[in-house]
mmCIF file of C-alpha atoms in Angstrom:
data_model
loop_
_atom_site.group_PDB
_atom_site.id
_atom_site.type_symbol
_atom_site.label_atom_id
_atom_site.label_comp_id
_atom_site.label_asym_id
_atom_site.label_seq_id
_atom_site.Cartn_x
_atom_site.Cartn_y
_atom_site.Cartn_z
ATOM 1 C CA MET A 1 6.371 -10.196 10.918
ATOM 2 C CA ALA A 2 6.610 -12.855 14.034
ATOM 3 C CA ASN A 3 9.770 -14.841 12.811
ATOM 4 C CA ASN A 4 12.665 -12.950 11.557
ATOM 5 C CA PHE A 5 13.828 -15.984 9.734
ATOM 6 C CA GLY A 6 14.756 -15.324 6.193
ATOM 7 C CA ARG A 7 13.524 -11.614 6.248
ATOM 8 C CA LEU A 8 16.097 -9.164 4.758
ATOM 9 C CA ASN A 9 17.243 -7.586 7.800
ATOM 10 C CA GLN A 10 19.768 -5.099 5.729
ATOM 11 C CA LEU A 11 21.024 -3.960 2.950
ATOM 12 C CA LYS A 12 24.153 -2.264 1.735
ATOM 13 C CA ILE A 13 24.757 -0.994 -1.837
ATOM 14 C CA ASN A 14 27.573 1.698 -2.703
ATOM 15 C CA GLY A 15 27.807 2.984 -6.406
ATOM 16 C CA TYR A 16 24.781 1.498 -7.898
ATOM 17 C CA LYS A 17 22.771 5.082 -10.025
ATOM 18 C CA SER A 18 21.794 7.417 -7.530
ATOM 19 C CA ILE A 19 22.891 6.003 -4.500
ATOM 20 C CA LYS A 20 26.045 6.497 -3.661
ATOM 21 C CA SER A 21 26.660 5.170 0.045
ATOM 22 C CA LEU A 22 24.030 3.136 2.051
ATOM 23 C CA ASP A 23 23.204 1.307 4.621
ATOM 24 C CA LEU A 24 19.538 0.659 5.745
ATOM 25 C CA GLU A 25 17.701 -1.733 8.051
ATOM 26 C CA LEU A 26 14.912 -3.439 6.418
ATOM 27 C CA THR A 27 11.365 -4.184 8.707
ATOM 28 C CA SER A 28 8.438 -5.938 7.807
ATOM 29 C CA LEU A 29 6.282 -2.981 6.928
ATOM 30 C CA ASN A 30 8.755 0.041 4.761
ATOM 31 C CA ILE A 31 6.938 3.013 3.339
ATOM 32 C CA ILE A 32 9.358 5.330 0.991
ATOM 33 C CA ILE A 33 8.737 8.800 1.016
ATOM 34 C CA GLY A 34 10.631 11.317 -0.933
ATOM 35 C CA ALA A 35 10.036 14.173 -3.897
ATOM 36 C CA ASN A 36 10.153 13.272 -8.047
ATOM 37 C CA GLY A 37 13.630 12.322 -8.688
ATOM 38 C CA VAL A 38 15.162 11.999 -5.758
ATOM 39 C CA GLY A 39 15.915 8.372 -5.897
ATOM 40 C CA LYS A 40 12.621 5.881 -4.903
ATOM 41 C CA SER A 41 12.815 4.321 -7.998
ATOM 42 C CA ASN A 42 16.566 3.198 -8.194
ATOM 43 C CA PHE A 43 15.746 1.970 -4.608
ATOM 44 C CA ILE A 44 12.668 -0.592 -5.803
ATOM 45 C CA GLY A 45 14.961 -0.902 -8.878
ATOM 46 C CA PHE A 46 17.621 -2.709 -7.244
ATOM 47 C CA PHE A 47 15.687 -5.858 -6.455
ATOM 48 C CA LYS A 48 15.117 -6.230 -9.732
ATOM 49 C CA PHE A 49 18.668 -5.666 -10.872
ATOM 50 C CA MET A 50 18.828 -8.379 -7.521
ATOM 51 C CA LYS A 51 16.790 -10.580 -9.799
ATOM 52 C CA LYS A 52 18.709 -10.329 -13.088
ATOM 53 C CA ILE A 53 21.846 -11.523 -11.306
ATOM 54 C CA LEU A 54 19.959 -14.428 -9.844
ATOM 55 C CA ASP A 55 18.549 -14.935 -13.582
ATOM 56 C CA LYS A 56 22.020 -14.616 -14.953
ATOM 57 C CA ASP A 57 21.072 -12.022 -17.117
ATOM 58 C CA LEU A 58 23.701 -9.819 -15.703
ATOM 59 C CA GLN A 59 24.908 -9.095 -18.950
ATOM 60 C CA LEU A 60 21.587 -8.742 -20.442
ATOM 61 C CA TYR A 61 20.499 -6.029 -17.842
ATOM 62 C CA VAL A 62 23.336 -3.872 -18.418
ATOM 63 C CA ALA A 63 23.120 -4.181 -22.275
ATOM 64 C CA GLN A 64 19.579 -2.470 -22.054
ATOM 65 C CA GLN A 65 20.455 0.273 -18.850
ATOM 66 C CA GLY A 66 22.847 1.194 -21.552
ATOM 67 C CA GLY A 67 26.330 0.143 -20.404
ATOM 68 C CA ALA A 68 27.860 0.106 -18.051
ATOM 69 C CA ASN A 69 28.864 3.751 -17.499
ATOM 70 C CA LYS A 70 24.823 4.005 -16.810
ATOM 71 C CA ILE A 71 25.050 2.269 -14.005
ATOM 72 C CA LEU A 72 27.365 3.149 -11.829
ATOM 73 C CA HIS A 73 26.759 6.070 -9.409
ATOM 74 C CA PHE A 74 27.799 9.189 -11.814
ATOM 75 C CA GLY A 75 29.495 6.965 -14.563
ATOM 76 C CA ILE A 76 32.748 5.184 -14.621
ATOM 77 C CA GLN A 77 34.743 8.356 -14.103
ATOM 78 C CA GLU A 78 33.383 8.984 -10.790
ATOM 79 C CA THR A 79 32.644 5.601 -9.634
ATOM 80 C CA SER A 80 34.719 2.240 -9.906
ATOM 81 C CA LYS A 81 32.218 -0.495 -8.730
ATOM 82 C CA ILE A 82 29.579 -1.338 -7.624
ATOM 83 C CA ASN A 83 28.678 -3.221 -4.138
ATOM 84 C CA PHE A 84 26.641 -4.267 -2.455
ATOM 85 C CA GLU A 85 24.672 -6.612 0.453
ATOM 86 C CA LEU A 86 21.515 -8.277 1.914
ATOM 87 C CA LEU A 87 21.864 -9.714 5.267
ATOM 88 C CA PHE A 88 18.839 -12.101 5.993
ATOM 89 C CA HIS A 89 18.001 -13.927 8.708
ATOM 90 C CA PRO A 90 20.795 -15.935 8.967
ATOM 91 C CA ASN A 91 22.275 -15.749 5.440
ATOM 92 C CA GLY A 92 23.834 -12.680 3.604
ATOM 93 C CA TYR A 93 24.987 -12.314 0.551
ATOM 94 C CA ASN A 94 27.235 -10.151 -1.130
ATOM 95 C CA ALA A 95 29.553 -8.901 -4.686
ATOM 96 C CA THR A 96 31.489 -6.490 -6.443
ATOM 97 C CA LEU A 97 31.172 -5.319 -9.619
ATOM 98 C CA ILE A 98 33.604 -3.682 -12.039
ATOM 99 C CA PRO A 99 33.280 -2.408 -15.190
ATOM 100 C CA THR A 100 35.018 -3.012 -18.357
ATOM 101 C CA ASN A 101 36.788 -1.713 -21.472
ATOM 102 C CA GLN A 102 33.454 -3.030 -23.096
ATOM 103 C CA ASP A 103 30.805 -0.941 -20.852
ATOM 104 C CA LYS A 104 30.132 -4.438 -19.114
ATOM 105 C CA LEU A 105 30.298 -5.426 -15.584
ATOM 106 C CA ILE A 106 31.494 -8.167 -14.578
ATOM 107 C CA PHE A 107 32.525 -10.123 -11.034
ATOM 108 C CA GLU A 108 35.116 -8.841 -8.977
ATOM 109 C CA LYS A 109 33.730 -10.747 -6.181
ATOM 110 C CA GLU A 110 30.719 -12.770 -5.193
ATOM 111 C CA GLU A 111 29.970 -14.610 -1.466
ATOM 112 C CA THR A 112 27.237 -16.059 0.377
ATOM 113 C CA SER A 113 27.745 -16.731 4.156
ATOM 114 C CA ILE A 114 25.967 -17.333 6.980
ATOM 115 C CA GLU A 115 25.830 -15.916 10.818
ATOM 116 C CA GLY A 116 29.016 -16.287 13.171
ATOM 117 C CA SER A 117 30.913 -18.041 9.757
ATOM 118 C CA ASP A 118 33.590 -16.081 7.696
ATOM 119 C CA LYS A 119 32.866 -19.072 4.781
ATOM 120 C CA ASN A 120 32.396 -17.822 1.706
ATOM 121 C CA PHE A 121 29.947 -21.245 0.294
ATOM 122 C CA LEU A 122 30.374 -19.393 -3.071
ATOM 123 C CA SER A 123 33.281 -21.033 -5.616
ATOM 124 C CA ASN A 124 35.668 -18.402 -6.254
ATOM 125 C CA ASN A 125 33.983 -15.863 -9.395
ATOM 126 C CA THR A 126 36.587 -13.514 -10.095
ATOM 127 C CA GLY A 127 36.018 -11.987 -13.517
ATOM 128 C CA GLY A 128 32.526 -13.955 -13.669
ATOM 129 C CA ILE A 129 30.251 -12.239 -16.571
ATOM 130 C CA GLU A 130 27.151 -14.148 -15.185
ATOM 131 C CA SER A 131 26.658 -15.126 -11.339
ATOM 132 C CA GLU A 132 27.440 -18.348 -9.293
ATOM 133 C CA LEU A 133 24.103 -18.641 -7.669
ATOM 134 C CA PRO A 134 22.792 -21.643 -8.280
ATOM 135 C CA LYS A 135 19.460 -21.098 -9.912
ATOM 136 C CA ASP A 136 17.989 -24.557 -7.836
ATOM 137 C CA ASN A 137 16.859 -23.989 -5.062
ATOM 138 C CA SER A 138 15.681 -26.777 -3.659
ATOM 139 C CA GLY A 139 18.656 -27.824 -1.447
ATOM 140 C CA TYR A 140 19.309 -27.457 2.324
ATOM 141 C CA ASP A 141 22.475 -24.826 2.242
ATOM 142 C CA VAL A 142 23.183 -21.503 2.015
ATOM 143 C CA ASN A 143 22.943 -20.706 -1.661
ATOM 144 C CA SER A 144 19.409 -22.646 -1.714
ATOM 145 C CA TYR A 145 18.415 -20.295 1.068
ATOM 146 C CA VAL A 146 19.626 -17.488 -0.409
ATOM 147 C CA VAL A 147 18.674 -18.143 -3.994
ATOM 148 C CA HIS A 148 14.980 -19.477 -2.960
ATOM 149 C CA TYR A 149 14.354 -15.974 -0.530
ATOM 150 C CA ILE A 150 15.284 -13.538 -3.668
ATOM 151 C CA LYS A 151 13.649 -15.182 -6.392
ATOM 152 C CA HIS A 152 10.777 -15.067 -4.609
ATOM 153 C CA TRP A 153 10.924 -11.436 -4.482
ATOM 154 C CA LYS A 154 7.810 -9.861 -6.294
ATOM 155 C CA LEU A 155 7.857 -6.473 -8.051
ATOM 156 C CA TYR A 156 4.207 -5.184 -9.492
ATOM 157 C CA HIS A 157 3.689 -2.784 -11.431
ATOM 158 C CA PHE A 158 -0.242 -1.752 -11.790
ATOM 159 C CA HIS A 159 -0.039 1.667 -13.939
ATOM 160 C CA ASP A 160 -0.709 0.585 -17.126
ATOM 161 C CA THR A 161 -4.966 0.598 -17.517
ATOM 162 C CA SER A 162 -5.028 1.908 -21.057
ATOM 163 C CA THR A 163 -7.378 -0.151 -23.571
ATOM 164 C CA THR A 164 -4.285 -2.286 -24.426
ATOM 165 C CA ALA A 165 -3.040 -2.618 -20.855
ATOM 166 C CA LYS A 166 -2.610 -6.659 -20.524
ATOM 167 C CA VAL A 167 -4.857 -6.857 -17.727
ATOM 168 C CA LYS A 168 -7.287 -6.483 -19.927
ATOM 169 C CA GLN A 169 -6.776 -8.952 -22.737
ATOM 170 C CA THR A 170 -7.383 -13.208 -22.407
ATOM 171 C CA CYS A 171 -4.421 -15.047 -20.868
ATOM 172 C CA ASN A 172 -3.730 -18.647 -20.765
ATOM 173 C CA ILE A 173 -5.989 -20.315 -17.935
ATOM 174 C CA ASN A 174 -3.331 -22.466 -17.024
ATOM 175 C CA ASP A 175 -1.006 -19.708 -15.970
ATOM 176 C CA CYS A 176 -1.920 -18.786 -12.492
ATOM 177 C CA THR A 177 0.965 -19.825 -10.918
ATOM 178 C CA VAL A 178 2.494 -16.031 -10.250
ATOM 179 C CA LEU A 179 0.668 -12.860 -10.439
ATOM 180 C CA SER A 180 2.503 -11.199 -13.163
ATOM 181 C CA PRO A 181 3.858 -7.805 -12.170
ATOM 182 C CA ASP A 182 1.510 -6.541 -14.904
ATOM 183 C CA GLY A 183 -1.697 -8.317 -13.653
ATOM 184 C CA ALA A 184 -1.382 -9.530 -16.515
ATOM 185 C CA ASN A 185 -2.514 -12.744 -15.905
ATOM 186 C CA LEU A 186 -5.074 -11.748 -13.179
ATOM 187 C CA SER A 187 -8.156 -13.715 -14.299
ATOM 188 C CA ALA A 188 -6.279 -16.860 -14.542
ATOM 189 C CA PHE A 189 -4.629 -16.013 -10.868
ATOM 190 C CA LEU A 190 -8.469 -15.248 -9.686
ATOM 191 C CA ARG A 191 -9.985 -18.611 -10.699
ATOM 192 C CA CYS A 192 -7.297 -20.469 -9.145
ATOM 193 C CA ILE A 193 -7.704 -18.866 -5.454
ATOM 194 C CA MET A 194 -11.563 -19.544 -6.613
ATOM 195 C CA GLU A 195 -10.703 -23.098 -7.074
ATOM 196 C CA TYR A 196 -8.688 -24.018 -4.606
ATOM 197 C CA ASN A 197 -8.591 -21.331 -1.733
ATOM 198 C CA PRO A 198 -12.102 -20.718 -1.794
ATOM 199 C CA LYS A 199 -12.027 -18.643 1.557
ATOM 200 C CA SER A 200 -8.964 -16.583 0.226
ATOM 201 C CA TYR A 201 -11.259 -15.394 -2.723
ATOM 202 C CA LYS A 202 -14.254 -14.678 -0.815
ATOM 203 C CA GLN A 203 -12.037 -12.039 1.079
ATOM 204 C CA ILE A 204 -10.790 -10.203 -2.106
ATOM 205 C CA VAL A 205 -14.164 -10.071 -2.963
ATOM 206 C CA GLN A 206 -15.589 -8.636 -0.034
ATOM 207 C CA THR A 207 -12.874 -6.100 -0.094
ATOM 208 C CA ILE A 208 -13.388 -5.390 -3.790
ATOM 209 C CA GLN A 209 -17.252 -4.343 -2.826
ATOM 210 C CA ARG A 210 -16.310 -1.867 -0.081
ATOM 211 C CA VAL A 211 -14.980 0.323 -2.880
ATOM 212 C CA ALA A 212 -16.978 -0.338 -5.316
ATOM 213 C CA PRO A 213 -20.530 -1.619 -3.799
ATOM 214 C CA PHE A 214 -21.699 -2.277 -7.647
ATOM 215 C CA PHE A 215 -19.356 -5.102 -7.727
ATOM 216 C CA HIS A 216 -21.013 -8.620 -7.026
ATOM 217 C CA ASP A 217 -18.630 -11.014 -8.038
ATOM 218 C CA PHE A 218 -16.033 -12.577 -11.040
ATOM 219 C CA ILE A 219 -17.193 -14.459 -13.915
ATOM 220 C CA LEU A 220 -14.025 -16.541 -14.323
ATOM 221 C CA GLU A 221 -15.057 -18.847 -17.784
ATOM 222 C CA ALA A 222 -13.118 -19.661 -20.079
ATOM 223 C CA GLU A 223 -13.252 -18.014 -23.499
ATOM 224 C CA VAL A 224 -16.249 -19.648 -25.695
ATOM 225 C CA ASN A 225 -14.277 -19.778 -28.388
ATOM 226 C CA ASN A 226 -11.458 -21.034 -26.814
ATOM 227 C CA LYS A 227 -11.023 -23.347 -23.561
ATOM 228 C CA GLU A 228 -7.170 -22.392 -22.948
ATOM 229 C CA SER A 229 -7.994 -18.708 -22.369
ATOM 230 C CA ILE A 230 -10.135 -16.740 -19.749
ATOM 231 C CA LYS A 231 -10.058 -12.832 -19.808
ATOM 232 C CA LEU A 232 -11.113 -11.089 -16.470
ATOM 233 C CA LYS A 233 -15.624 -10.496 -16.587
ATOM 234 C CA TRP A 234 -17.519 -9.762 -14.011
ATOM 235 C CA LYS A 235 -20.844 -9.084 -12.835
ATOM 236 C CA HIS A 236 -22.879 -6.100 -11.857
ATOM 237 C CA LYS A 237 -25.410 -6.037 -8.752
ATOM 238 C CA GLY A 238 -28.899 -6.164 -9.898
ATOM 239 C CA THR A 239 -28.349 -7.279 -13.288
ATOM 240 C CA ASP A 240 -27.691 -10.563 -15.569
ATOM 241 C CA GLU A 241 -25.541 -8.586 -17.733
ATOM 242 C CA TYR A 242 -21.578 -9.705 -17.977
ATOM 243 C CA PHE A 243 -19.056 -6.832 -17.780
ATOM 244 C CA ASP A 244 -15.040 -6.659 -18.460
ATOM 245 C CA ALA A 245 -12.024 -5.311 -17.905
ATOM 246 C CA ASN A 246 -12.480 -2.362 -20.201
ATOM 247 C CA ASP A 247 -15.930 -1.453 -17.730
ATOM 248 C CA LEU A 248 -14.059 -0.583 -14.579
ATOM 249 C CA SER A 249 -12.231 2.473 -13.812
ATOM 250 C CA ASP A 250 -8.799 3.169 -13.663
ATOM 251 C CA GLY A 251 -8.697 2.998 -10.071
ATOM 252 C CA THR A 252 -10.904 0.620 -9.273
ATOM 253 C CA LEU A 253 -9.367 -2.119 -11.599
ATOM 254 C CA ARG A 254 -6.096 -0.987 -10.389
ATOM 255 C CA PHE A 255 -7.884 -1.800 -6.545
ATOM 256 C CA ILE A 256 -8.752 -4.835 -7.846
ATOM 257 C CA LEU A 257 -4.660 -5.572 -8.671
ATOM 258 C CA LEU A 258 -3.303 -4.275 -5.178
ATOM 259 C CA THR A 259 -6.300 -6.762 -3.533
ATOM 260 C CA THR A 260 -5.265 -9.497 -5.294
ATOM 261 C CA LEU A 261 -1.875 -9.189 -5.163
ATOM 262 C CA LEU A 262 -1.958 -8.432 -0.838
ATOM 263 C CA LEU A 263 -4.707 -11.032 0.095
ATOM 264 C CA GLN A 264 -3.848 -13.563 -1.544
ATOM 265 C CA PRO A 265 -3.540 -16.843 -0.160
ATOM 266 C CA ASN A 266 0.975 -17.906 -0.990
ATOM 267 C CA LEU A 267 2.669 -14.298 -0.160
ATOM 268 C CA PRO A 268 6.084 -13.801 -2.360
ATOM 269 C CA THR A 269 9.404 -13.310 0.508
ATOM 270 C CA ILE A 270 8.987 -9.362 -0.240
ATOM 271 C CA ILE A 271 6.162 -7.514 -2.021
ATOM 272 C CA LEU A 272 7.564 -4.189 -3.982
ATOM 273 C CA LEU A 273 5.335 -2.008 -5.287
ATOM 274 C CA ASP A 274 5.973 1.673 -6.808
ATOM 275 C CA GLU A 275 3.755 4.189 -6.050
ATOM 276 C CA PRO A 276 0.701 2.050 -6.096
ATOM 277 C CA GLU A 277 -1.960 5.126 -4.855
ATOM 278 C CA LEU A 278 -2.194 6.071 -8.208
ATOM 279 C CA GLY A 279 -6.421 6.912 -9.234
ATOM 280 C CA LEU A 280 -7.230 4.941 -5.731
ATOM 281 C CA HIS A 281 -10.284 7.117 -3.921
ATOM 282 C CA PRO A 282 -8.798 8.071 -0.123
ATOM 283 C CA PHE A 283 -11.293 5.812 1.325
ATOM 284 C CA ALA A 284 -9.450 3.205 -1.394
ATOM 285 C CA LEU A 285 -5.796 4.327 0.222
ATOM 286 C CA LYS A 286 -6.862 3.140 3.530
ATOM 287 C CA LEU A 287 -8.022 0.147 2.694
ATOM 288 C CA LEU A 288 -4.722 -0.290 0.657
ATOM 289 C CA ALA A 289 -3.137 0.449 4.013
ATOM 290 C CA SER A 290 -4.864 -1.346 6.630
ATOM 291 C CA MET A 291 -3.825 -4.549 3.662
ATOM 292 C CA PHE A 292 -0.457 -3.473 4.205
ATOM 293 C CA ARG A 293 0.213 -3.725 7.882
ATOM 294 C CA LYS A 294 -2.017 -7.130 7.850
ATOM 295 C CA VAL A 295 -0.293 -8.735 5.131
ATOM 296 C CA SER A 296 3.301 -7.391 6.412
ATOM 297 C CA ARG A 297 2.699 -9.903 9.708
ATOM 298 C CA LYS A 298 3.350 -12.611 6.824
ATOM 299 C CA THR A 299 6.192 -10.906 4.716
ATOM 300 C CA GLN A 300 7.753 -7.942 3.838
ATOM 301 C CA ILE A 301 5.946 -5.095 2.356
ATOM 302 C CA ILE A 302 8.411 -2.374 0.488
ATOM 303 C CA ALA A 303 6.417 0.745 -1.500
ATOM 304 C CA SER A 304 7.411 4.126 -2.719
ATOM 305 C CA THR A 305 4.932 6.829 -2.476
ATOM 306 C CA GLN A 306 4.025 10.543 -3.318
ATOM 307 C CA SER A 307 0.561 10.104 -1.283
ATOM 308 C CA VAL A 308 0.296 12.492 1.441
ATOM 309 C CA THR A 309 -3.168 10.332 2.141
ATOM 310 C CA LEU A 310 -1.514 7.008 1.607
ATOM 311 C CA ALA A 311 1.480 8.189 4.380
ATOM 312 C CA ASP A 312 -0.671 9.147 7.192
ATOM 313 C CA GLU A 313 -2.180 5.747 7.318
ATOM 314 C CA PHE A 314 1.433 4.625 9.032
ATOM 315 C CA ASP A 315 3.362 4.887 11.794
ATOM 316 C CA ILE A 316 6.264 6.944 11.973
ATOM 317 C CA GLU A 317 8.416 4.098 12.411
ATOM 318 C CA ASP A 318 7.280 2.595 9.346
ATOM 319 C CA LEU A 319 8.800 5.824 7.179
ATOM 320 C CA ILE A 320 11.855 5.452 5.275
ATOM 321 C CA VAL A 321 12.628 9.129 3.599
ATOM 322 C CA VAL A 322 14.341 9.866 0.858
ATOM 323 C CA ASP A 323 16.068 13.569 -0.213
ATOM 324 C CA ARG A 324 18.951 14.346 -2.877
ATOM 325 C CA VAL A 325 22.020 15.765 -1.150
ATOM 326 C CA ASP A 326 24.507 16.368 -3.013
ATOM 327 C CA ASN A 327 23.478 15.051 -6.383
ATOM 328 C CA HIS A 328 22.506 11.078 -4.149
ATOM 329 C CA SER A 329 20.170 10.067 -2.668
ATOM 330 C CA GLU A 330 19.786 9.736 0.930
ATOM 331 C CA PHE A 331 17.761 7.352 2.696
ATOM 332 C CA LYS A 332 16.781 7.521 6.536
ATOM 333 C CA ARG A 333 14.355 5.976 9.322
ATOM 334 C CA LEU A 334 13.198 8.310 11.218
ATOM 335 C CA ASP A 335 12.741 8.152 15.489
ATOM 336 C CA ALA A 336 9.505 8.696 16.919
ATOM 337 C CA LYS A 337 10.905 10.444 19.704
ATOM 338 C CA ASP A 338 12.153 12.871 17.755
ATOM 339 C CA TYR A 339 8.896 14.109 15.970
ATOM 340 C CA GLU A 340 6.401 13.803 19.481
ATOM 341 C CA LYS A 341 5.886 17.213 19.750
ATOM 342 C CA TRP A 342 4.979 17.711 16.606
ATOM 343 C CA LEU A 343 2.446 14.549 16.264
ATOM 344 C CA GLU A 344 0.298 15.694 19.396
ATOM 345 C CA GLU A 345 -0.675 18.602 17.316
ATOM 346 C CA TYR A 346 -0.460 17.788 13.361
ATOM 347 C CA SER A 347 -0.593 14.385 11.487
ATOM 348 C CA LEU A 348 1.933 12.815 9.891
ATOM 349 C CA GLY A 349 1.389 14.088 7.199
ATOM 350 C CA ASP A 350 0.910 16.691 7.836
ATOM 351 C CA ILE A 351 4.661 17.164 9.432
ATOM 352 C CA TRP A 352 5.858 15.752 5.805
ATOM 353 C CA GLN A 353 4.124 18.767 3.834
ATOM 354 C CA LYS A 354 5.820 20.876 6.578
ATOM 355 C CA ASN A 355 9.360 19.782 5.093
ATOM 356 C CA ILE A 356 9.812 18.359 8.909
ATOM 357 C CA ILE A 357 10.792 15.240 8.572
ATOM 358 C CA GLY A 358 12.094 15.717 4.709
ATOM 359 C CA GLY A 359 11.059 14.654 1.424
ATOM 360 C CA VAL A 360 9.820 17.292 -0.222
ATOM 361 C CA PRO A 361 11.005 19.294 -3.299
ATOM 362 C CA THR A 362 14.377 21.615 -2.106
ATOM 363 C CA TYR A 363 15.618 24.316 -3.834
ATOM 364 C CA ASP A 364 19.648 25.582 -4.028
#
């Protein structure tokens, strides 16, 4: 990303689930690696937690998680509060949440700030049950900038490709402003890109064809019996027959979703992905990594992975290694200078597998 304005440069978290203490620099491309159960999903989930706070759904989120005791690191007896700080350029947001006797979380403190100033631009929120951040981000003040940035984070999870998956069902033809987290409105979203950004649409189709040479194009027309609905259909090369999402392999469908997400004309401020490699062919992973690198010039990518093949496609500075240390998640960035000799002989994936950089299961 050439311009750092508005980018999330640093994230500090204390007391959230498996994250006891975190102070992490974020760059334009952030690939999180680690074994099962080390806390990668908790890190990605924190961004969903922030969206709930912005949407003034903190109490709903806490209830859905099973209460404050489930969110605090090792529970209330171990952790008395959650605090976090997000540093954008030039703005910042920080808050402290404390548990109540009813197993809820309330605000002990909530602040927005601007670089070089000690002023808090939010009203005093001590004891508040929901955030004081405005829902409207149309202004030109610090609070609006913070809201705009958090509001446009997008967390995607394209794992469900079963016969009942929403991406395989019909959707509202006008639901095309933002791609849904599970890709449910893929057909409507693609239709709008085709109509209003044909160059982006052509790029999406051509990229899909590199992984699925049999794929000719999408058929993005309203359903015959309901002009307000649309279903994902496509045309196979060499035939006039129409096919739908059920005729695609799971890996191909996921690659279509990922390609559409990454090559869309209007990118989110952060794209968050949890294990996007699921079901993808090694060649598709290479293309995915290439798209990550390209898109990271325009927005931030945060993706967790367990794929050595995918990790191999990045520079060592792009990785964030997560390990479980003394029952908490420990995150670290790597300095290429520390691994120069290893990288002369081995690939990045090799030294990950050899446990040179961490991020593999360990046993006491």
